[in-house]
Amino acid sequence: MILDKIVNHKKVEVEKQKQEESLDDLKRIIKGRDNTKNFKAALKDQGMSLIAELKKASPSKGLIRDDFQVVEIAKEYEQAGARSLSVLTDYEFFRGSLNYLSEVREAVELPLLRKDFIIDPYQIYQARAYGADAILLIVAILSKEELAEYLSIADDLDLDVLVEVHSRKELNIALEIDTEIIGINNRNLKVFEVDLATTLGLQRLIPDDKVIVSESGIRNRNDIELLSEHRIDGVLVGESLMKSNNITAKVQELINS
């Protein structure tokens, strides 16, 4: 199963990173960081909010964009009207980088989501040190206790948290820990198949005071309009943007009514 493979690799990777850059090192860097930007507020702006993803590759699709000029793409996303950016920082499976996060932070004013497989508190401090304003926590790879602990750490670091679910069971856990921003992943991380019906089914079970983001499989304006009819606040879009020959036009197709 690809998710298990990713998590097992991530555990080894994080232990290596701790040897190269200590938690105390990260805390010192954080002290010099500016205040975070409000990821949640960006999602609550009127209309559908686009989280545009910087995604070079994926386990299911392989290389998605060969000409991956991360800073230039981030600037184009911002100018085209995206309200926040998702930065892939996993290298082994997505060809991302923590350095992408810090480079993009210097280049744009939008809130940044660190997109990775967070399985250790160290990674939360790492996200803040490298310039993230929000992190992704995936219910499928964490216990309820870990989720609660990680939410608390993120709150202490002034980071917003997008808690990702794919099933009713996972959604119930997210609601039990009182998360504010719920991401519904239309991609089954066990087999990597995509179905927008996942969002449509689960959103009905989410209280009105929660912020809802639909992730994966959003390809065109028709998808956006469908999701808009079902109380979705934002969409996270990567592949369809990365494959586009005209990123600005694709962003505007998605966000302009």
PDB file of C-alpha atoms in Angstrom:
ATOM      1  CA  MET A   1       0.000   0.000   0.000  1.00  0.00           C
ATOM      2  CA  ILE A   2       1.522   3.330  -1.107  1.00  0.00           C
ATOM      3  CA  LEU A   3       0.425   5.257   2.014  1.00  0.00           C
ATOM      4  CA  ASP A   4       2.160   2.784   4.325  1.00  0.00           C
ATOM      5  CA  LYS A   5       5.279   3.005   2.179  1.00  0.00           C
ATOM      6  CA  ILE A   6       5.253   6.805   2.383  1.00  0.00           C
ATOM      7  CA  VAL A   7       4.785   6.847   6.155  1.00  0.00           C
ATOM      8  CA  ASN A   8       7.531   4.287   6.764  1.00  0.00           C
ATOM      9  CA  HIS A   9       9.939   6.292   4.643  1.00  0.00           C
ATOM     10  CA  LYS A  10       8.893   9.516   6.373  1.00  0.00           C
ATOM     11  CA  LYS A  11       9.786   8.111   9.797  1.00  0.00           C
ATOM     12  CA  VAL A  12      13.333   7.392   8.641  1.00  0.00           C
ATOM     13  CA  GLU A  13      13.585  10.744   6.873  1.00  0.00           C
ATOM     14  CA  VAL A  14      12.491  12.736   9.924  1.00  0.00           C
ATOM     15  CA  GLU A  15      15.012  11.026  12.207  1.00  0.00           C
ATOM     16  CA  LYS A  16      17.746  11.947   9.732  1.00  0.00           C
ATOM     17  CA  GLN A  17      16.550  15.544   9.581  1.00  0.00           C
ATOM     18  CA  LYS A  18      16.656  15.785  13.373  1.00  0.00           C
ATOM     19  CA  GLN A  19      20.351  14.933  13.238  1.00  0.00           C
ATOM     20  CA  GLU A  20      20.999  17.607  10.617  1.00  0.00           C
ATOM     21  CA  GLU A  21      18.922  20.368  12.236  1.00  0.00           C
ATOM     22  CA  SER A  22      17.886  20.080  15.872  1.00  0.00           C
ATOM     23  CA  LEU A  23      14.567  21.120  17.384  1.00  0.00           C
ATOM     24  CA  ASP A  24      16.431  23.863  19.250  1.00  0.00           C
ATOM     25  CA  ASP A  25      17.779  25.103  15.911  1.00  0.00           C
ATOM     26  CA  LEU A  26      14.243  25.297  14.552  1.00  0.00           C
ATOM     27  CA  LYS A  27      12.981  27.137  17.628  1.00  0.00           C
ATOM     28  CA  ARG A  28      15.706  29.748  17.219  1.00  0.00           C
ATOM     29  CA  ILE A  29      14.721  30.276  13.586  1.00  0.00           C
ATOM     30  CA  ILE A  30      11.051  30.589  14.552  1.00  0.00           C
ATOM     31  CA  LYS A  31      11.865  33.421  16.962  1.00  0.00           C
ATOM     32  CA  GLY A  32      13.111  35.445  13.999  1.00  0.00           C
ATOM     33  CA  ARG A  33      10.102  34.719  11.832  1.00  0.00           C
ATOM     34  CA  ASP A  34       7.346  37.259  11.113  1.00  0.00           C
ATOM     35  CA  ASN A  35       3.806  36.592  12.297  1.00  0.00           C
ATOM     36  CA  THR A  36       1.961  34.011  10.236  1.00  0.00           C
ATOM     37  CA  LYS A  37      -0.605  34.949   7.613  1.00  0.00           C
ATOM     38  CA  ASN A  38      -4.220  33.926   8.182  1.00  0.00           C
ATOM     39  CA  PHE A  39      -4.893  30.792   6.133  1.00  0.00           C
ATOM     40  CA  LYS A  40      -8.370  30.296   7.587  1.00  0.00           C
ATOM     41  CA  ALA A  41      -9.435  33.864   6.793  1.00  0.00           C
ATOM     42  CA  ALA A  42      -8.287  33.429   3.191  1.00  0.00           C
ATOM     43  CA  LEU A  43     -10.597  30.438   2.898  1.00  0.00           C
ATOM     44  CA  LYS A  44     -13.538  32.346   4.352  1.00  0.00           C
ATOM     45  CA  ASP A  45     -13.403  35.168   1.796  1.00  0.00           C
ATOM     46  CA  GLN A  46     -16.501  35.520  -0.371  1.00  0.00           C
ATOM     47  CA  GLY A  47     -16.810  32.994  -3.170  1.00  0.00           C
ATOM     48  CA  MET A  48     -14.752  29.852  -3.754  1.00  0.00           C
ATOM     49  CA  SER A  49     -11.205  30.160  -2.436  1.00  0.00           C
ATOM     50  CA  LEU A  50      -8.458  28.511  -4.459  1.00  0.00           C
ATOM     51  CA  ILE A  51      -5.493  26.876  -2.747  1.00  0.00           C
ATOM     52  CA  ALA A  52      -3.137  26.533  -5.701  1.00  0.00           C
ATOM     53  CA  GLU A  53      -0.626  23.732  -5.287  1.00  0.00           C
ATOM     54  CA  LEU A  54       3.031  23.651  -6.261  1.00  0.00           C
ATOM     55  CA  LYS A  55       3.378  20.012  -7.225  1.00  0.00           C
ATOM     56  CA  LYS A  56       6.117  18.662  -9.454  1.00  0.00           C
ATOM     57  CA  ALA A  57       5.270  14.939  -9.288  1.00  0.00           C
ATOM     58  CA  SER A  58       3.109  12.349  -7.532  1.00  0.00           C
ATOM     59  CA  PRO A  59       3.222   8.592  -6.891  1.00  0.00           C
ATOM     60  CA  SER A  60       0.203   8.000  -9.124  1.00  0.00           C
ATOM     61  CA  LYS A  61       1.118  10.298 -12.035  1.00  0.00           C
ATOM     62  CA  GLY A  62       4.917  10.424 -11.908  1.00  0.00           C
ATOM     63  CA  LEU A  63       6.409  13.666 -13.209  1.00  0.00           C
ATOM     64  CA  ILE A  64       3.616  16.195 -13.671  1.00  0.00           C
ATOM     65  CA  ARG A  65       5.554  19.310 -14.674  1.00  0.00           C
ATOM     66  CA  ASP A  66       9.081  19.195 -16.054  1.00  0.00           C
ATOM     67  CA  ASP A  67       9.529  22.991 -16.198  1.00  0.00           C
ATOM     68  CA  PHE A  68       9.038  23.478 -12.453  1.00  0.00           C
ATOM     69  CA  GLN A  69      10.175  27.032 -11.641  1.00  0.00           C
ATOM     70  CA  VAL A  70       8.673  27.072  -8.177  1.00  0.00           C
ATOM     71  CA  VAL A  71       9.057  30.769  -7.373  1.00  0.00           C
ATOM     72  CA  GLU A  72       7.849  31.937 -10.771  1.00  0.00           C
ATOM     73  CA  ILE A  73       4.828  29.631 -10.616  1.00  0.00           C
ATOM     74  CA  ALA A  74       4.026  30.859  -7.090  1.00  0.00           C
ATOM     75  CA  LYS A  75       4.119  34.469  -8.267  1.00  0.00           C
ATOM     76  CA  GLU A  76       1.883  33.621 -11.213  1.00  0.00           C
ATOM     77  CA  TYR A  77      -0.596  31.892  -8.913  1.00  0.00           C
ATOM     78  CA  GLU A  78      -0.710  34.968  -6.685  1.00  0.00           C
ATOM     79  CA  GLN A  79      -1.157  37.399  -9.554  1.00  0.00           C
ATOM     80  CA  ALA A  80      -3.853  35.237 -11.144  1.00  0.00           C
ATOM     81  CA  GLY A  81      -6.011  35.315  -8.011  1.00  0.00           C
ATOM     82  CA  ALA A  82      -5.241  32.278  -5.847  1.00  0.00           C
ATOM     83  CA  ARG A  83      -5.943  33.007  -2.179  1.00  0.00           C
ATOM     84  CA  SER A  84      -3.328  30.686  -0.733  1.00  0.00           C
ATOM     85  CA  LEU A  85      -0.678  28.233  -1.877  1.00  0.00           C
ATOM     86  CA  SER A  86       0.045  24.605  -1.043  1.00  0.00           C
ATOM     87  CA  VAL A  87       3.735  23.714  -1.159  1.00  0.00           C
ATOM     88  CA  LEU A  88       4.732  20.043  -1.429  1.00  0.00           C
ATOM     89  CA  THR A  89       7.783  19.477   0.751  1.00  0.00           C
ATOM     90  CA  ASP A  90       8.121  15.693   0.395  1.00  0.00           C
ATOM     91  CA  TYR A  91      10.968  14.810  -1.955  1.00  0.00           C
ATOM     92  CA  GLU A  92      10.905  11.019  -2.180  1.00  0.00           C
ATOM     93  CA  PHE A  93       7.389  10.681  -3.602  1.00  0.00           C
ATOM     94  CA  PHE A  94       6.449  14.180  -4.818  1.00  0.00           C
ATOM     95  CA  ARG A  95       9.808  15.762  -5.687  1.00  0.00           C
ATOM     96  CA  GLY A  96       9.108  18.597  -3.277  1.00  0.00           C
ATOM     97  CA  SER A  97      11.487  20.384  -0.927  1.00  0.00           C
ATOM     98  CA  LEU A  98      11.514  22.300   2.330  1.00  0.00           C
ATOM     99  CA  ASN A  99      13.597  24.866   0.503  1.00  0.00           C
ATOM    100  CA  TYR A 100      10.671  25.431  -1.861  1.00  0.00           C
ATOM    101  CA  LEU A 101       8.683  26.536   1.168  1.00  0.00           C
ATOM    102  CA  SER A 102      11.219  29.127   2.281  1.00  0.00           C
ATOM    103  CA  GLU A 103      11.819  30.335  -1.286  1.00  0.00           C
ATOM    104  CA  VAL A 104       8.122  30.827  -1.926  1.00  0.00           C
ATOM    105  CA  ARG A 105       7.688  32.566   1.436  1.00  0.00           C
ATOM    106  CA  GLU A 106      10.173  35.217   0.319  1.00  0.00           C
ATOM    107  CA  ALA A 107       8.406  35.703  -3.015  1.00  0.00           C
ATOM    108  CA  VAL A 108       4.674  36.005  -2.249  1.00  0.00           C
ATOM    109  CA  GLU A 109       2.315  37.467   0.348  1.00  0.00           C
ATOM    110  CA  LEU A 110      -0.259  34.664   0.291  1.00  0.00           C
ATOM    111  CA  PRO A 111      -0.703  32.222   3.188  1.00  0.00           C
ATOM    112  CA  LEU A 112       1.291  29.021   2.653  1.00  0.00           C
ATOM    113  CA  LEU A 113       0.211  25.479   3.512  1.00  0.00           C
ATOM    114  CA  ARG A 114       2.974  22.966   4.094  1.00  0.00           C
ATOM    115  CA  LYS A 115       1.758  19.829   2.294  1.00  0.00           C
ATOM    116  CA  ASP A 116       3.503  16.751   3.629  1.00  0.00           C
ATOM    117  CA  PHE A 117       2.950  13.597   5.663  1.00  0.00           C
ATOM    118  CA  ILE A 118       3.350  14.890   9.208  1.00  0.00           C
ATOM    119  CA  ILE A 119       3.977  12.067  11.646  1.00  0.00           C
ATOM    120  CA  ASP A 120       6.188  13.806  14.236  1.00  0.00           C
ATOM    121  CA  PRO A 121       5.914  17.079  16.221  1.00  0.00           C
ATOM    122  CA  TYR A 122       9.349  18.022  14.861  1.00  0.00           C
ATOM    123  CA  GLN A 123       7.791  18.568  11.427  1.00  0.00           C
ATOM    124  CA  ILE A 124       5.370  21.151  12.815  1.00  0.00           C
ATOM    125  CA  TYR A 125       8.228  23.266  14.162  1.00  0.00           C
ATOM    126  CA  GLN A 126      10.013  22.666  10.875  1.00  0.00           C
ATOM    127  CA  ALA A 127       7.014  23.994   8.948  1.00  0.00           C
ATOM    128  CA  ARG A 128       6.923  27.199  11.003  1.00  0.00           C
ATOM    129  CA  ALA A 129      10.686  27.692  10.722  1.00  0.00           C
ATOM    130  CA  TYR A 130      10.640  27.360   6.945  1.00  0.00           C
ATOM    131  CA  GLY A 131       7.793  29.832   6.462  1.00  0.00           C
ATOM    132  CA  ALA A 132       4.495  27.935   6.534  1.00  0.00           C
ATOM    133  CA  ASP A 133       1.314  29.546   7.809  1.00  0.00           C
ATOM    134  CA  ALA A 134      -0.627  26.275   7.957  1.00  0.00           C
ATOM    135  CA  ILE A 135       0.037  22.547   8.005  1.00  0.00           C
ATOM    136  CA  LEU A 136      -1.785  19.459   6.778  1.00  0.00           C
ATOM    137  CA  LEU A 137      -2.646  16.678   9.215  1.00  0.00           C
ATOM    138  CA  ILE A 138      -3.943  13.447   7.703  1.00  0.00           C
ATOM    139  CA  VAL A 139      -6.350  11.500   9.916  1.00  0.00           C
ATOM    140  CA  ALA A 140      -5.541   8.243   8.100  1.00  0.00           C
ATOM    141  CA  ILE A 141      -1.961   8.222   9.409  1.00  0.00           C
ATOM    142  CA  LEU A 142      -2.389   9.617  12.938  1.00  0.00           C
ATOM    143  CA  SER A 143      -4.148   8.510  16.105  1.00  0.00           C
ATOM    144  CA  LYS A 144      -6.791  10.702  17.706  1.00  0.00           C
ATOM    145  CA  GLU A 145      -4.341  11.480  20.502  1.00  0.00           C
ATOM    146  CA  GLU A 146      -1.627  12.487  18.054  1.00  0.00           C
ATOM    147  CA  LEU A 147      -4.043  14.707  16.154  1.00  0.00           C
ATOM    148  CA  ALA A 148      -5.062  16.513  19.330  1.00  0.00           C
ATOM    149  CA  GLU A 149      -1.432  16.937  20.388  1.00  0.00           C
ATOM    150  CA  TYR A 150      -0.364  18.225  16.981  1.00  0.00           C
ATOM    151  CA  LEU A 151      -3.273  20.674  16.828  1.00  0.00           C
ATOM    152  CA  SER A 152      -2.179  22.066  20.183  1.00  0.00           C
ATOM    153  CA  ILE A 153       1.430  22.474  19.036  1.00  0.00           C
ATOM    154  CA  ALA A 154       0.302  24.180  15.849  1.00  0.00           C
ATOM    155  CA  ASP A 155      -1.894  26.549  17.854  1.00  0.00           C
ATOM    156  CA  ASP A 156       1.069  27.440  20.079  1.00  0.00           C
ATOM    157  CA  LEU A 157       3.081  28.227  16.922  1.00  0.00           C
ATOM    158  CA  ASP A 158       0.227  30.280  15.415  1.00  0.00           C
ATOM    159  CA  LEU A 159      -0.225  27.812  12.546  1.00  0.00           C
ATOM    160  CA  ASP A 160      -3.617  26.998  11.055  1.00  0.00           C
ATOM    161  CA  VAL A 161      -4.329  23.309  10.452  1.00  0.00           C
ATOM    162  CA  LEU A 162      -6.088  21.632   7.558  1.00  0.00           C
ATOM    163  CA  VAL A 163      -7.245  18.264   8.883  1.00  0.00           C
ATOM    164  CA  GLU A 164      -7.721  15.823   6.018  1.00  0.00           C
ATOM    165  CA  VAL A 165     -10.379  13.099   5.953  1.00  0.00           C
ATOM    166  CA  HIS A 166     -11.614  10.620   3.368  1.00  0.00           C
ATOM    167  CA  SER A 167     -14.336   8.648   5.164  1.00  0.00           C
ATOM    168  CA  ARG A 168     -17.126   9.097   7.694  1.00  0.00           C
ATOM    169  CA  LYS A 169     -15.016   7.407  10.357  1.00  0.00           C
ATOM    170  CA  GLU A 170     -12.140   9.826   9.772  1.00  0.00           C
ATOM    171  CA  LEU A 171     -14.538  12.779   9.710  1.00  0.00           C
ATOM    172  CA  ASN A 172     -15.961  11.772  13.081  1.00  0.00           C
ATOM    173  CA  ILE A 173     -12.459  11.825  14.542  1.00  0.00           C
ATOM    174  CA  ALA A 174     -11.793  15.280  13.071  1.00  0.00           C
ATOM    175  CA  LEU A 175     -15.031  16.573  14.588  1.00  0.00           C
ATOM    176  CA  GLU A 176     -14.291  14.991  17.952  1.00  0.00           C
ATOM    177  CA  ILE A 177     -11.013  16.912  18.229  1.00  0.00           C
ATOM    178  CA  ASP A 178     -12.882  20.097  17.229  1.00  0.00           C
ATOM    179  CA  THR A 179     -10.774  21.004  14.236  1.00  0.00           C
ATOM    180  CA  GLU A 180     -11.810  24.222  12.485  1.00  0.00           C
ATOM    181  CA  ILE A 181     -10.717  23.489   8.900  1.00  0.00           C
ATOM    182  CA  ILE A 182     -11.658  20.139   7.379  1.00  0.00           C
ATOM    183  CA  GLY A 183     -10.194  18.977   4.089  1.00  0.00           C
ATOM    184  CA  ILE A 184     -12.091  16.252   2.271  1.00  0.00           C
ATOM    185  CA  ASN A 185      -9.676  14.348   0.056  1.00  0.00           C
ATOM    186  CA  ASN A 186     -11.431  12.953  -2.990  1.00  0.00           C
ATOM    187  CA  ARG A 187      -8.412  10.733  -3.570  1.00  0.00           C
ATOM    188  CA  ASN A 188      -8.339   7.431  -1.739  1.00  0.00           C
ATOM    189  CA  LEU A 189      -4.781   7.417  -0.389  1.00  0.00           C
ATOM    190  CA  LYS A 190      -4.747   3.623  -0.273  1.00  0.00           C
ATOM    191  CA  VAL A 191      -5.382   3.111  -3.983  1.00  0.00           C
ATOM    192  CA  PHE A 192      -5.090   6.721  -5.256  1.00  0.00           C
ATOM    193  CA  GLU A 193      -8.446   6.687  -7.079  1.00  0.00           C
ATOM    194  CA  VAL A 194     -10.374   9.996  -7.218  1.00  0.00           C
ATOM    195  CA  ASP A 195     -14.120  10.685  -6.883  1.00  0.00           C
ATOM    196  CA  LEU A 196     -15.724  14.094  -6.145  1.00  0.00           C
ATOM    197  CA  ALA A 197     -18.670  12.222  -4.641  1.00  0.00           C
ATOM    198  CA  THR A 198     -16.512  11.844  -1.524  1.00  0.00           C
ATOM    199  CA  THR A 199     -16.820  15.560  -0.842  1.00  0.00           C
ATOM    200  CA  LEU A 200     -20.523  15.658  -1.657  1.00  0.00           C
ATOM    201  CA  GLY A 201     -21.258  12.798   0.707  1.00  0.00           C
ATOM    202  CA  LEU A 202     -19.222  13.968   3.684  1.00  0.00           C
ATOM    203  CA  GLN A 203     -19.963  17.700   3.602  1.00  0.00           C
ATOM    204  CA  ARG A 204     -23.567  17.002   4.676  1.00  0.00           C
ATOM    205  CA  LEU A 205     -22.235  15.697   7.988  1.00  0.00           C
ATOM    206  CA  ILE A 206     -20.127  18.750   8.821  1.00  0.00           C
ATOM    207  CA  PRO A 207     -21.497  21.537  11.073  1.00  0.00           C
ATOM    208  CA  ASP A 208     -22.002  24.960   9.531  1.00  0.00           C
ATOM    209  CA  ASP A 209     -19.301  26.594  11.664  1.00  0.00           C
ATOM    210  CA  LYS A 210     -16.512  24.529  10.070  1.00  0.00           C
ATOM    211  CA  VAL A 211     -14.466  25.581   7.049  1.00  0.00           C
ATOM    212  CA  ILE A 212     -14.580  22.916   4.322  1.00  0.00           C
ATOM    213  CA  VAL A 213     -11.952  22.356   1.632  1.00  0.00           C
ATOM    214  CA  SER A 214     -12.328  19.859  -1.209  1.00  0.00           C
ATOM    215  CA  GLU A 215      -9.024  18.325  -2.288  1.00  0.00           C
ATOM    216  CA  SER A 216      -7.979  16.391  -5.414  1.00  0.00           C
ATOM    217  CA  GLY A 217      -9.725  15.709  -8.701  1.00  0.00           C
ATOM    218  CA  ILE A 218     -10.931  19.273  -9.348  1.00  0.00           C
ATOM    219  CA  ARG A 219     -10.307  19.870 -13.033  1.00  0.00           C
ATOM    220  CA  ASN A 220     -12.602  22.564 -14.418  1.00  0.00           C
ATOM    221  CA  ARG A 221     -15.241  25.214 -13.813  1.00  0.00           C
ATOM    222  CA  ASN A 222     -18.037  22.620 -13.776  1.00  0.00           C
ATOM    223  CA  ASP A 223     -16.383  20.923 -10.802  1.00  0.00           C
ATOM    224  CA  ILE A 224     -16.105  24.268  -9.003  1.00  0.00           C
ATOM    225  CA  GLU A 225     -19.772  25.080  -9.601  1.00  0.00           C
ATOM    226  CA  LEU A 226     -20.833  21.663  -8.343  1.00  0.00           C
ATOM    227  CA  LEU A 227     -18.828  22.093  -5.155  1.00  0.00           C
ATOM    228  CA  SER A 228     -20.084  25.664  -4.696  1.00  0.00           C
ATOM    229  CA  GLU A 229     -23.628  24.334  -4.574  1.00  0.00           C
ATOM    230  CA  HIS A 230     -22.665  22.117  -1.631  1.00  0.00           C
ATOM    231  CA  ARG A 231     -21.285  24.670   0.876  1.00  0.00           C
ATOM    232  CA  ILE A 232     -17.604  24.159   0.089  1.00  0.00           C
ATOM    233  CA  ASP A 233     -15.425  27.112   1.095  1.00  0.00           C
ATOM    234  CA  GLY A 234     -12.270  26.264  -0.805  1.00  0.00           C
ATOM    235  CA  VAL A 235     -10.616  23.862  -3.212  1.00  0.00           C
ATOM    236  CA  LEU A 236      -7.056  22.579  -3.301  1.00  0.00           C
ATOM    237  CA  VAL A 237      -5.976  22.121  -6.905  1.00  0.00           C
ATOM    238  CA  GLY A 238      -2.611  20.889  -8.100  1.00  0.00           C
ATOM    239  CA  GLU A 239      -2.467  18.559 -11.064  1.00  0.00           C
ATOM    240  CA  SER A 240      -4.794  20.438 -13.437  1.00  0.00           C
ATOM    241  CA  LEU A 241      -2.874  23.655 -12.798  1.00  0.00           C
ATOM    242  CA  MET A 242       0.537  22.045 -13.111  1.00  0.00           C
ATOM    243  CA  LYS A 243      -0.411  20.396 -16.405  1.00  0.00           C
ATOM    244  CA  SER A 244      -1.728  23.629 -17.914  1.00  0.00           C
ATOM    245  CA  ASN A 245       0.192  25.456 -20.615  1.00  0.00           C
ATOM    246  CA  ASN A 246      -1.334  28.704 -19.349  1.00  0.00           C
ATOM    247  CA  ILE A 247      -1.476  28.713 -15.554  1.00  0.00           C
ATOM    248  CA  THR A 248      -3.012  32.178 -15.277  1.00  0.00           C
ATOM    249  CA  ALA A 249      -5.854  31.276 -17.629  1.00  0.00           C
ATOM    250  CA  LYS A 250      -6.486  28.012 -15.770  1.00  0.00           C
ATOM    251  CA  VAL A 251      -6.606  29.747 -12.384  1.00  0.00           C
ATOM    252  CA  GLN A 252      -9.037  32.318 -13.700  1.00  0.00           C
ATOM    253  CA  GLU A 253     -11.206  29.635 -15.292  1.00  0.00           C
ATOM    254  CA  LEU A 254     -11.552  28.007 -11.883  1.00  0.00           C
ATOM    255  CA  ILE A 255     -12.157  31.096  -9.760  1.00  0.00           C
ATOM    256  CA  ASN A 256     -14.133  33.434 -12.012  1.00  0.00           C
ATOM    257  CA  SER A 257     -17.894  32.977 -12.011  1.00  0.00           C
TER     258      SER A 257
END
